[in-house]
Short mmCIF file of C-alpha atoms and ligand atoms in Angstrom, two decimals:
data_model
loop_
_atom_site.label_atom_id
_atom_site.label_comp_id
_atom_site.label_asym_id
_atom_site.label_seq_id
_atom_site.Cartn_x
_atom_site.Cartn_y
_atom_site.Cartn_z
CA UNK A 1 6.68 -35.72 -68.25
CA UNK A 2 7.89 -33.96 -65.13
CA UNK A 3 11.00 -31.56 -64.79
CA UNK A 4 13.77 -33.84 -63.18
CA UNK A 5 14.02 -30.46 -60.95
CA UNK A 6 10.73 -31.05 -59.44
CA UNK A 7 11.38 -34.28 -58.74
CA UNK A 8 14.57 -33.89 -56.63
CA UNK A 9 12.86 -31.08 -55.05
CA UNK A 10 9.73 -32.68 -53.89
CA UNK A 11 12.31 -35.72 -52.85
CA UNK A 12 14.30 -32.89 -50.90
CA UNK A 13 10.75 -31.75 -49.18
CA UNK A 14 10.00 -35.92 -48.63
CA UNK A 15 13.25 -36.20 -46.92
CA UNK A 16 13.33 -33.06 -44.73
CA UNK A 17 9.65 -33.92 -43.31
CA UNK A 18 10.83 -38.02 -42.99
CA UNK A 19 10.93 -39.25 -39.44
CA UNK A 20 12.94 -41.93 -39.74
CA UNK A 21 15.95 -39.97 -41.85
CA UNK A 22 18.20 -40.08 -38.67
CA UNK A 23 18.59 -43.73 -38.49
CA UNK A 24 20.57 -43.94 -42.13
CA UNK A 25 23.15 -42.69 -40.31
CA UNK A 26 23.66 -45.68 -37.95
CA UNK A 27 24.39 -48.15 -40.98
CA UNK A 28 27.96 -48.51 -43.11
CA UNK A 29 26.66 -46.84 -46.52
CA UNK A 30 28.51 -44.85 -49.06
CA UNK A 31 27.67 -43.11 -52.11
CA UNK A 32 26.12 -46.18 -53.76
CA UNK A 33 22.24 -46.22 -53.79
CA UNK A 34 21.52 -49.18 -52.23
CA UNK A 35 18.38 -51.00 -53.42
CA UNK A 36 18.87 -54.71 -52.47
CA UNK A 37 18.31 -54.64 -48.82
CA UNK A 38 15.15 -57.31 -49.93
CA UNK A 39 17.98 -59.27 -50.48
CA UNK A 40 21.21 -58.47 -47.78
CA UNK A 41 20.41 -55.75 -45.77
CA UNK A 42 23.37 -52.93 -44.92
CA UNK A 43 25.79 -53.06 -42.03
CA UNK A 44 24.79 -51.18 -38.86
CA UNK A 45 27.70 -49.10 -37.89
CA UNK A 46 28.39 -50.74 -33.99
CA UNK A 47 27.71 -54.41 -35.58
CA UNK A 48 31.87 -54.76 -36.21
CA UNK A 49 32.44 -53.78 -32.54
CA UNK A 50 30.13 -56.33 -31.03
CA UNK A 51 31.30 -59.04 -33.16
CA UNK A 52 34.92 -58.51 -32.12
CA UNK A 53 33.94 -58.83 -28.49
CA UNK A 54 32.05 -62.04 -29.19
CA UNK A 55 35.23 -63.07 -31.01
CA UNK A 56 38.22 -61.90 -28.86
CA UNK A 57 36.75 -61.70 -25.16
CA UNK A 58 33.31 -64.21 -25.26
CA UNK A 59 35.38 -66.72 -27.42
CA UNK A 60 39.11 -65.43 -27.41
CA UNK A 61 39.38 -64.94 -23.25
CA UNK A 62 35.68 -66.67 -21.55
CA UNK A 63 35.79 -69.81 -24.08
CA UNK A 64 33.29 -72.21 -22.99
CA UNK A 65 32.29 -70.65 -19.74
CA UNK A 66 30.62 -68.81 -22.74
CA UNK A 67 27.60 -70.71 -23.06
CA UNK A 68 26.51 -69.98 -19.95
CA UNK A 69 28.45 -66.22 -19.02
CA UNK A 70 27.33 -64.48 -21.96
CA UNK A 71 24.27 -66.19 -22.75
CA UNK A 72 25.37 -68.33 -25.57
CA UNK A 73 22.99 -71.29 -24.99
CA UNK A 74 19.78 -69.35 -24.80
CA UNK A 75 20.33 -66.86 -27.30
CA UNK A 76 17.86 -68.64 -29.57
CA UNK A 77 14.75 -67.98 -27.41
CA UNK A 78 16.06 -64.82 -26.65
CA UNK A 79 16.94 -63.13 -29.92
CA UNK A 80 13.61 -64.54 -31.16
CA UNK A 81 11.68 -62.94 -28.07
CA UNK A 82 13.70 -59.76 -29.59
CA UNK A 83 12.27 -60.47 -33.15
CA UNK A 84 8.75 -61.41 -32.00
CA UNK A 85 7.39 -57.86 -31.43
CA UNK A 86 8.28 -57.15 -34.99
CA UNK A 87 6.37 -59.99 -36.57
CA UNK A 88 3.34 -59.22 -34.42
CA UNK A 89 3.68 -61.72 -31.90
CA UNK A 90 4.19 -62.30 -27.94
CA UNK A 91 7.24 -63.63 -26.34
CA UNK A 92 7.95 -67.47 -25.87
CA UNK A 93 6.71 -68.38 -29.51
CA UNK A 94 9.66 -67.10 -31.83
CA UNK A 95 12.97 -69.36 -31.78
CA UNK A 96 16.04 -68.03 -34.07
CA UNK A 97 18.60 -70.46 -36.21
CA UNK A 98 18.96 -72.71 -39.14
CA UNK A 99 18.06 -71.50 -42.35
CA UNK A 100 14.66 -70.81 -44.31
CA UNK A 101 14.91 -73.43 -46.19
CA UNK A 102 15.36 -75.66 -42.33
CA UNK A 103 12.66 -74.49 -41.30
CA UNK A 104 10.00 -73.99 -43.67
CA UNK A 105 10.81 -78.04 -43.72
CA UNK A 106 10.34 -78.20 -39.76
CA UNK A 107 7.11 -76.30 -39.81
CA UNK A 108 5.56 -77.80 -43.26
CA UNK A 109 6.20 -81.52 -41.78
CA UNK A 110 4.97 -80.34 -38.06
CA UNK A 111 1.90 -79.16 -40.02
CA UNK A 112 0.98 -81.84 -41.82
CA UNK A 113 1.47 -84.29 -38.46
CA UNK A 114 -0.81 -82.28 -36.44
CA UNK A 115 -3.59 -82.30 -38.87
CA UNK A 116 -2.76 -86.36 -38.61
CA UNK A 117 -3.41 -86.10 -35.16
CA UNK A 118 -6.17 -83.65 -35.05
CA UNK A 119 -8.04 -86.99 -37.41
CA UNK A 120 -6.61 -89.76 -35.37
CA UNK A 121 -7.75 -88.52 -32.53
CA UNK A 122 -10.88 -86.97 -33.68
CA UNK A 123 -10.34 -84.06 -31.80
CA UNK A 124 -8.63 -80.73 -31.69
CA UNK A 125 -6.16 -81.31 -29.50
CA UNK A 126 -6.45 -78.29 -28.23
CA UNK A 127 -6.34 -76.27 -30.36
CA UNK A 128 -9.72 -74.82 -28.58
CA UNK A 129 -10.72 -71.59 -31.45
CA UNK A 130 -10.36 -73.78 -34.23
CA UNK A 131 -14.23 -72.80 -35.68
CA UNK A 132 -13.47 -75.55 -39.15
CA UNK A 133 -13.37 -79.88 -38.60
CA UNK A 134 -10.08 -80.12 -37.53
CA UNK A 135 -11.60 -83.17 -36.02
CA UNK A 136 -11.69 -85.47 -39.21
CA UNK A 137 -12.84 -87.93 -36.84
CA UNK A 138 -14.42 -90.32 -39.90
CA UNK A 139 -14.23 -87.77 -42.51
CA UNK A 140 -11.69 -87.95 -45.12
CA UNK A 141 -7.44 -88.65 -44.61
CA UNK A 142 -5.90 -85.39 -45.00
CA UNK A 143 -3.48 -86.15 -47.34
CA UNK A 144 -2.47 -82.77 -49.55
CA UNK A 145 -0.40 -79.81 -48.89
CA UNK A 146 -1.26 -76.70 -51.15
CA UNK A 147 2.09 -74.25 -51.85
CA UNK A 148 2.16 -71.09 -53.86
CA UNK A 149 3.09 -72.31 -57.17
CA UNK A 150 4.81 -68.58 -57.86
CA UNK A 151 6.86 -69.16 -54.52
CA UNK A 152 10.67 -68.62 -53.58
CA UNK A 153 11.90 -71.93 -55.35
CA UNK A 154 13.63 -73.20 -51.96
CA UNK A 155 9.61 -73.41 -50.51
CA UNK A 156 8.48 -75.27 -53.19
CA UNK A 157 11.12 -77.81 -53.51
CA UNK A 158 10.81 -78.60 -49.93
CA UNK A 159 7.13 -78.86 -49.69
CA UNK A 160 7.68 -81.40 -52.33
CA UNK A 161 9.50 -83.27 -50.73
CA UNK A 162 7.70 -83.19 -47.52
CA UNK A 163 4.71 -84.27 -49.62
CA UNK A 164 6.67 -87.41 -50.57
CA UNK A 165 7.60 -88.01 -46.64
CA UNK A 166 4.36 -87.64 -45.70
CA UNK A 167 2.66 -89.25 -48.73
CA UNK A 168 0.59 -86.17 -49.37
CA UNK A 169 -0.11 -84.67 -52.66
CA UNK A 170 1.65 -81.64 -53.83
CA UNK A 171 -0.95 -78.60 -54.99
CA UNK A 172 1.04 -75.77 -56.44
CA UNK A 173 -1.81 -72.70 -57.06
CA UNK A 174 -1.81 -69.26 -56.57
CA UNK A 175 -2.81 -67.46 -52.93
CA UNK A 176 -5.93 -65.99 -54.96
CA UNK A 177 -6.89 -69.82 -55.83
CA UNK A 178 -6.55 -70.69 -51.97
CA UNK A 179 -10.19 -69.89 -50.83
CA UNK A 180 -11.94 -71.60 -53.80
CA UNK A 181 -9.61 -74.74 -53.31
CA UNK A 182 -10.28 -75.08 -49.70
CA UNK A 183 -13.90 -74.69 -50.34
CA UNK A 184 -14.16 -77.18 -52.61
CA UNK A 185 -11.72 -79.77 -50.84
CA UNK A 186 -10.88 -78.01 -47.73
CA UNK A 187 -11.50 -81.66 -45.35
CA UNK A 188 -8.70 -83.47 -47.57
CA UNK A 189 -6.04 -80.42 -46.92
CA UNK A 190 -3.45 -81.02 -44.31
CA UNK A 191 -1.48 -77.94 -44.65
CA UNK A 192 -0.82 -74.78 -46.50
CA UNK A 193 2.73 -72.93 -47.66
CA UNK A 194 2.49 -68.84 -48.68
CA UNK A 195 4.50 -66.07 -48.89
CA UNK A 196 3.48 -62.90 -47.49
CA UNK A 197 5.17 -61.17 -50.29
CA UNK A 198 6.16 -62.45 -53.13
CA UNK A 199 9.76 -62.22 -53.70
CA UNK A 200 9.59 -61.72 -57.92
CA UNK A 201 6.58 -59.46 -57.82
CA UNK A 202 6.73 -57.51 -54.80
CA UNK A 203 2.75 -58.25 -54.44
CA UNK A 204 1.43 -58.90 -50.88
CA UNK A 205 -0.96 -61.13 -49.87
CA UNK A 206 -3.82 -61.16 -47.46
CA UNK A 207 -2.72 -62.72 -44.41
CA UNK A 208 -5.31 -62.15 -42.40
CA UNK A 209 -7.81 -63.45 -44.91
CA UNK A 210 -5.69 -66.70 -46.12
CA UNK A 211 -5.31 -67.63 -42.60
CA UNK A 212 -8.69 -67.66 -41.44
CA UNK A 213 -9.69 -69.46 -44.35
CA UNK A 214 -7.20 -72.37 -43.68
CA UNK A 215 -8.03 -72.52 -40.21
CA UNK A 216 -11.61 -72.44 -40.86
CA UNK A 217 -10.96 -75.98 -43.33
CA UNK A 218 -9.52 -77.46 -40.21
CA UNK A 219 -5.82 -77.29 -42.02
CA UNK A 220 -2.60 -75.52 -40.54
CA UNK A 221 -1.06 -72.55 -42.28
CA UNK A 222 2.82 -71.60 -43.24
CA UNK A 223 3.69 -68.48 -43.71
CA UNK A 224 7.19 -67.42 -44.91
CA UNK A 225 7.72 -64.10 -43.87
CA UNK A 226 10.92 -63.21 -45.80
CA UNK A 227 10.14 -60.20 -47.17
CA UNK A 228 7.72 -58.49 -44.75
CA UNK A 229 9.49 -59.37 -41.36
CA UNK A 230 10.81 -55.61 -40.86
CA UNK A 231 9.38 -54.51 -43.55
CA UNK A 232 5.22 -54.23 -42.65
CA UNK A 233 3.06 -55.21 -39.62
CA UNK A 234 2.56 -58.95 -40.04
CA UNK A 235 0.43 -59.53 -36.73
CA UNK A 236 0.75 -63.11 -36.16
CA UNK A 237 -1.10 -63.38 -32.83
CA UNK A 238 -3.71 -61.15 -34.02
CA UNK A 239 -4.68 -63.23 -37.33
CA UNK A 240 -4.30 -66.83 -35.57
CA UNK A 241 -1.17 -67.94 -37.89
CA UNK A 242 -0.30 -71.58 -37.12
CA UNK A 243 3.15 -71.46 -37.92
CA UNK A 244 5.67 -68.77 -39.38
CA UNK A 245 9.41 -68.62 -40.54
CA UNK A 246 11.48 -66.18 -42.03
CA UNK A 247 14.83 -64.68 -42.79
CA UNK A 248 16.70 -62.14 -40.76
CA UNK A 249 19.37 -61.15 -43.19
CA UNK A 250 17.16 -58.92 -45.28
CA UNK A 251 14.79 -56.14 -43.62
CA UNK A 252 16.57 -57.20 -40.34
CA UNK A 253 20.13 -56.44 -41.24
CA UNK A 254 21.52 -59.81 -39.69
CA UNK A 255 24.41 -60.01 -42.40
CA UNK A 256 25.12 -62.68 -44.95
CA UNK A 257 23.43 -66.18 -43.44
CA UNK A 258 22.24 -65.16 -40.62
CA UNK A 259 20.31 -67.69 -38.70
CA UNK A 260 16.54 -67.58 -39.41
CA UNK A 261 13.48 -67.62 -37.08
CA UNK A 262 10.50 -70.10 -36.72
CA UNK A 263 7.09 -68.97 -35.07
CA UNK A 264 4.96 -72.02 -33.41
CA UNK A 265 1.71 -70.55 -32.10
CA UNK A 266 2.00 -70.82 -28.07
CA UNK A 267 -1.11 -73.02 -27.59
CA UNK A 268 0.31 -75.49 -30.82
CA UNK A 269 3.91 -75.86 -28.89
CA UNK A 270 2.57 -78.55 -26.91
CA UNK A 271 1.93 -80.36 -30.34
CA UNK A 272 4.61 -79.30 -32.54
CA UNK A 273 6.43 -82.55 -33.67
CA UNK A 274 9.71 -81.47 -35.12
CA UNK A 275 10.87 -83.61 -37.72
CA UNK A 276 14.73 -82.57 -36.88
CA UNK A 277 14.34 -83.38 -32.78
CA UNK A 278 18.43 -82.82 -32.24
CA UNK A 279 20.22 -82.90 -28.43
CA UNK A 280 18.90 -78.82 -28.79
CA UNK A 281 15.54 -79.22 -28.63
CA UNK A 282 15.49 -82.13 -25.95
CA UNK A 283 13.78 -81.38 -22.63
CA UNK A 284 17.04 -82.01 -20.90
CA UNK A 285 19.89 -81.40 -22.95
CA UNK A 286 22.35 -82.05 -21.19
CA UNK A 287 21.28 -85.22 -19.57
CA UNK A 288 22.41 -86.83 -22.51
CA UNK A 289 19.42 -89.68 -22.63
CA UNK A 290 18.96 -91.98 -25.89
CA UNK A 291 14.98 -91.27 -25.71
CA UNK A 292 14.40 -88.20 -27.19
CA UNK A 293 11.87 -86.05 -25.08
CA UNK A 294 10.87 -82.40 -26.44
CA UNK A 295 11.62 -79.34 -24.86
CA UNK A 296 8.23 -77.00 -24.00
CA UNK A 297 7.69 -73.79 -25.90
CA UNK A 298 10.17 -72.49 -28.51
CA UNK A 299 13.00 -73.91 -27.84
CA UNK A 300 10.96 -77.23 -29.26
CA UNK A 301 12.15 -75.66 -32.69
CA UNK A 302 16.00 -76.19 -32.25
CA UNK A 303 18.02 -78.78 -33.24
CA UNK A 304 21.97 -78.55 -32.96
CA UNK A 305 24.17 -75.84 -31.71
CA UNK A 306 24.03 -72.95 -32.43
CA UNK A 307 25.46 -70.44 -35.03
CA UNK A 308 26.66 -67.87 -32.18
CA UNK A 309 28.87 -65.52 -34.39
CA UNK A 310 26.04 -65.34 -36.69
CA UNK A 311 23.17 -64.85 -34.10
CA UNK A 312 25.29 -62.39 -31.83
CA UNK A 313 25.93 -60.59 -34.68
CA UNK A 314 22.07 -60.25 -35.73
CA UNK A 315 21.24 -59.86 -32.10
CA UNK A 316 23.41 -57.02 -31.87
CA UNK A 317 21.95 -55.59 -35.44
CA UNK A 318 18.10 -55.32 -33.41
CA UNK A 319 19.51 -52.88 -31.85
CA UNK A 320 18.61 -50.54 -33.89
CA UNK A 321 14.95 -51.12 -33.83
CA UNK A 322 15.09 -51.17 -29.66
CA UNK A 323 17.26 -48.17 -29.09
CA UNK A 324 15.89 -45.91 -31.59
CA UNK A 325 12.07 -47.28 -30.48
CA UNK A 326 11.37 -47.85 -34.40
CA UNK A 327 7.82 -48.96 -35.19
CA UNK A 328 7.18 -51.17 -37.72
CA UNK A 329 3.84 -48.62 -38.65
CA UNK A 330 6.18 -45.93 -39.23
CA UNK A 331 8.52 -47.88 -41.31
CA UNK A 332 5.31 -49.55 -43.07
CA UNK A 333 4.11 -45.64 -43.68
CA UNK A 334 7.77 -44.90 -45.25
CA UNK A 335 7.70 -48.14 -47.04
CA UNK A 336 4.99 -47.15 -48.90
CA UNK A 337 5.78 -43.81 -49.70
CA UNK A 338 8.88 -44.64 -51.16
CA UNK A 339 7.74 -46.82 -53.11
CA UNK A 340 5.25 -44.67 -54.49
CA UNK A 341 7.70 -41.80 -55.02
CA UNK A 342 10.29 -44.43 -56.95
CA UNK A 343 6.71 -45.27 -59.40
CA UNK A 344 6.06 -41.90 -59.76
CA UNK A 345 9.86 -41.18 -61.06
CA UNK A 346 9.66 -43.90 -63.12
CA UNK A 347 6.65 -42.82 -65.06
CA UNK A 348 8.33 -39.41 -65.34
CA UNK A 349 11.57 -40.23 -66.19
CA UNK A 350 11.39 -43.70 -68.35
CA UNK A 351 9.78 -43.40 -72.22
CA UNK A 352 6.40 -45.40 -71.90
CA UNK A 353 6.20 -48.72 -72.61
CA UNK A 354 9.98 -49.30 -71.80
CA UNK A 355 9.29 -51.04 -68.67
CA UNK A 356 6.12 -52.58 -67.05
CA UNK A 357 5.44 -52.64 -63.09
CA UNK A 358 4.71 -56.04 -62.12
CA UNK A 359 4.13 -54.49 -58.52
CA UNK A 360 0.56 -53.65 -57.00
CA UNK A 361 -0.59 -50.24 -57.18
CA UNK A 362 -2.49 -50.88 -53.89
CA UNK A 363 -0.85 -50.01 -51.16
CA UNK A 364 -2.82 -52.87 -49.55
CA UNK A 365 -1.35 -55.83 -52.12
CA UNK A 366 2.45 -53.96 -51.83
CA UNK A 367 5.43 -55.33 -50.11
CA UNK A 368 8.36 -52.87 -49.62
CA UNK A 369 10.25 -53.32 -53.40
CA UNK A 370 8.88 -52.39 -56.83
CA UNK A 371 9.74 -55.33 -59.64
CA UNK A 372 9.97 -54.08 -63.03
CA UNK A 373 10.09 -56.00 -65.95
CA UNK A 374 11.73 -55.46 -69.65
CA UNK A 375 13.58 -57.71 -71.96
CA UNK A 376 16.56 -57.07 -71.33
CA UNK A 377 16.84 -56.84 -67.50
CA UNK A 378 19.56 -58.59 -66.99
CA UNK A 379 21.82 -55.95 -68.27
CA UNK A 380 20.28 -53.32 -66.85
CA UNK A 381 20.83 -54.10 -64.01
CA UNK A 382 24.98 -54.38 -65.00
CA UNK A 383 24.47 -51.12 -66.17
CA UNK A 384 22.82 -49.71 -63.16
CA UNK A 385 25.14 -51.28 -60.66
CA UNK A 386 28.11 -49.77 -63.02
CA UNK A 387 26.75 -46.36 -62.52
CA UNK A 388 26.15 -46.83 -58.51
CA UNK A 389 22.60 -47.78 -58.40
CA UNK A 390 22.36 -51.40 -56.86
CA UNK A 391 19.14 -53.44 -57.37
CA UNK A 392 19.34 -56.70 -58.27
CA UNK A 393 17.72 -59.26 -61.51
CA UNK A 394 15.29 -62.02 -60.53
CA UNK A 395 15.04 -64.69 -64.17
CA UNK A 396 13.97 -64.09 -66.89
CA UNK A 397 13.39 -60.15 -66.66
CA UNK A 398 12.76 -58.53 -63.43
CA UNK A 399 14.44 -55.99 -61.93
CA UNK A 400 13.90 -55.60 -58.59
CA UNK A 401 13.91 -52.41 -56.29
CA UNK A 402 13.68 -53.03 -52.25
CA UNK A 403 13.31 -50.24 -50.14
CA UNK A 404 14.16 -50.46 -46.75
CA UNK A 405 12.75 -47.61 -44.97
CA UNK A 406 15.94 -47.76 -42.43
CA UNK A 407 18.57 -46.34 -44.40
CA UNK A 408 16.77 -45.77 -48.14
CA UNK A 409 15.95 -41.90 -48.41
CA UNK A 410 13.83 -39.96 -50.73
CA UNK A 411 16.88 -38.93 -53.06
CA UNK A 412 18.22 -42.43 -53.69
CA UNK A 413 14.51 -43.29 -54.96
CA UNK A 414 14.84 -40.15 -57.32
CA UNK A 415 18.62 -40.87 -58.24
CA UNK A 416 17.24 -44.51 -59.19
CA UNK A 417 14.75 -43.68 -61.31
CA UNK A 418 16.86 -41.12 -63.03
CA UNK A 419 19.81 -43.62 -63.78
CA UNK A 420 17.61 -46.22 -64.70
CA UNK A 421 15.80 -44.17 -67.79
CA UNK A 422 19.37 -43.72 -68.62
CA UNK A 423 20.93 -47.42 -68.32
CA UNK A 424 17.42 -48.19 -70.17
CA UNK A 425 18.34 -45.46 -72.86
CA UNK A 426 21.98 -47.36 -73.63
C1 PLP B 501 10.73 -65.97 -49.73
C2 PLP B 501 12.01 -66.68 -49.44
N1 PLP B 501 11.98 -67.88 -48.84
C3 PLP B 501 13.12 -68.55 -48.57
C4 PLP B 501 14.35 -68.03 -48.89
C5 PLP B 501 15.59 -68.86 -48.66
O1 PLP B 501 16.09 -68.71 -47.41
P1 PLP B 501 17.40 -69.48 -46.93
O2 PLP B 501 18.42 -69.37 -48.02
O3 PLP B 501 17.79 -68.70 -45.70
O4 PLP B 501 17.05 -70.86 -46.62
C6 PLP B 501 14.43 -66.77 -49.48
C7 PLP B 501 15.74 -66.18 -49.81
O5 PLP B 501 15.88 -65.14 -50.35
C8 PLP B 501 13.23 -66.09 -49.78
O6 PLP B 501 13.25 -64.89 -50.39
#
């Protein structure tokens, strides 16, 4: 067992040499150690400011020449060209609002209508790299969706239902049972619903790898990015992900609800038949026709208005990645070393066998939080919060540890792992 001195020294050393220390000082924090930004990420200091303009002069004083004066109407496409670079991925394909939950429904449906298509028509439609038999022309009705059976409950509750619309079959299975499955039935898949990371376990999966092996069945991926967007490179133009969505209120800082984004692959756009085709999304919005036609490129993803105190106030939260040129490698390098240093405490400062890490070792199958489980998590984690350490409990017995390389330092990891032998010790 380590000296608890060495350990706040070496996290003194880690935080002296850590390039990114500065920025902890552009977000409302206080004495707490804050460990749930997997969850809501922390204030950034000039959010408040911004807000009250939108409030009092863009609302208060401009009113509806709003929409138009201070870019109201097309802050969709433009806070998701502002998100895009962080999830790997050119401008024009990332549109920002609705919820998860929205749009994981919006892409999962899309999904499973263009692999309709791609059979009806026998074709591709264009979707020109595909190297699988998207074609099904006279080959089997594509008629199941697989979904990670461990995922974020919201995710699997809609994909059943979209199975039900669609009158697919549901396959719940783990990522590491996607390749065999799509080996072995691969022609009868439509689409496909991961996680990147898990949000229990912390463990993340191979995107690259997953995708490719969709694609390569002819079916159309989902990937819900929640707990990597900000967190780790995610590359979704490199890898050839179909389809994307994920939450900006965590490793983004967007506060409490703010809107989510939705990632349509520029050359699917043209085929991306939204399920939720509101007055937003129309071609001409503003013409006010009873035929509905679709907008081109992201905006295709909208529906109704808007959320604009919500979006204005995540747009003005990116700030901190743009003006402080913060790249998602050097957070990704952080990420992981924090993460290591908070496992490394933990095996120092808790009694073996107390807890068990239900997090990766690998760096390569690690997200940016370490889940821990023990019996009674539920009230350690009371008694952590109570002594200013602020994870958060995932059912039955997790605790759960994000890290968000931002504003998390080297001492809270050390502080965390010292509190929590003692909560555990109570
Ligand atoms: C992986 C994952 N997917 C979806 C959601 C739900 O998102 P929303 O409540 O914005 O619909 C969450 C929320 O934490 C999540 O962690």
């Amino acid at each position: 067992m380590s000296e608890p001195l060495d350990l706040k020294n070496a996290a003194e050393a880690l935080d002296a040499a850590d390039p990114l220390a500065a920025l902890r000082a552009r977000f409302v924090l206080d004495d707490v150690t804050y460990l749930d930004g997997n969850s809501l990420g922390a204030l950034p200091a000039h959010v408040p400011a911004r807000v009250a303009d939108v409030v009092l002069r863009q609302w208060g004083e401009l009113r509806i020449r709003s929409w138009e004066e201070s870019g109201w109407w097309t802050a969709p496409e433009r806070i998701g060209d502002r998100i895009a670079p962080l999830v790997g991925a050119a401008a024009g394909q990332v549109v920002v609002g609705d919820s998860t939950s929205v749009n994981v429904f919006k892409a999962l449906v899309a999904a499973v209508r263009m692999a309709r298509a791609d059979g009806a028509t026998g074709g591709t439609g264009g979707v020109g790299d595909r190297t699988g038999d998207r074609t099904g022309g006279g080959g089997p009705v594509r008629d199941e969706i697989l979904v990670d059976a461990t995922t974020f409950p919201t995710d699997g509750y809609i994909a059943e239902s979209v199975a039900r619309m669609t009158g697919c079959t549901l396959r719940p299975l783990t990522p590491a049972e996607v390749p065999s499955v799509l080996a072995d039935r691969g022609d009868r898949v439509a689409a496909v619903l991961l996680n990147h990371v898990d949000y229990r376990t912390g463990r993340l999966h191979d995107l690259p790898a997953l995708t490719a092996a969709v694609r390569a069945a002819g079916a159309y991926v989902v990937w819900d990015l929640c707990h990597s967007a900000g967190a780790l490179p995610v590359g979704l133009d490199e890898h050839g992900v179909d389809l994307a969505v994920g939450c900006t209120y965590k490793y983004l800082n967007g506060g409490p609800g703010s809107p989510a984004f939705l990632y349509v692959r520029r050359d699917l756009q043209a085929r991306f038949d939204s399920p939720l085709p509101g007055w937003n999304s129309h071609a001409e919005p503003f013409g006010m026709r009873s035929a509905y036609a679709p907008a081109s490129g992201a905006a295709r993803g909208r529906v109704g208005t808007p959320d604009i105190l919500s979006l204005l106030a995540l747009e003005a939260a990116l700030d901190v990645w743009d003006e402080d040129a913060v790249s998602v490698t050097a957070v990704r390098t952080k990420s992981l070393a924090l993460t290591d240093f908070f496992l490394r405490c933990v095996e120092a400062y808790v009694p073996d066998g107390r807890v068990e890490s239900v997090t990766p070792r690998a760096h390569a199958e690690r997200g940016s939080q370490v889940a821990l489980r023990c019996d009674d998590a539920g009230d350690v984690m009371k008694r952590l919060i109570e002594r200013g350490v602020v994870g958060d409990y995932r059912a039955p017995d997790v605790l759960r540890f994000g890290f968000t390389p931002l504003y998390v330092g080297f001492a809270d990891v050390e502080r965390a792992a010292r509190v929590l032998a003692r909560a555990l010790a109570d």
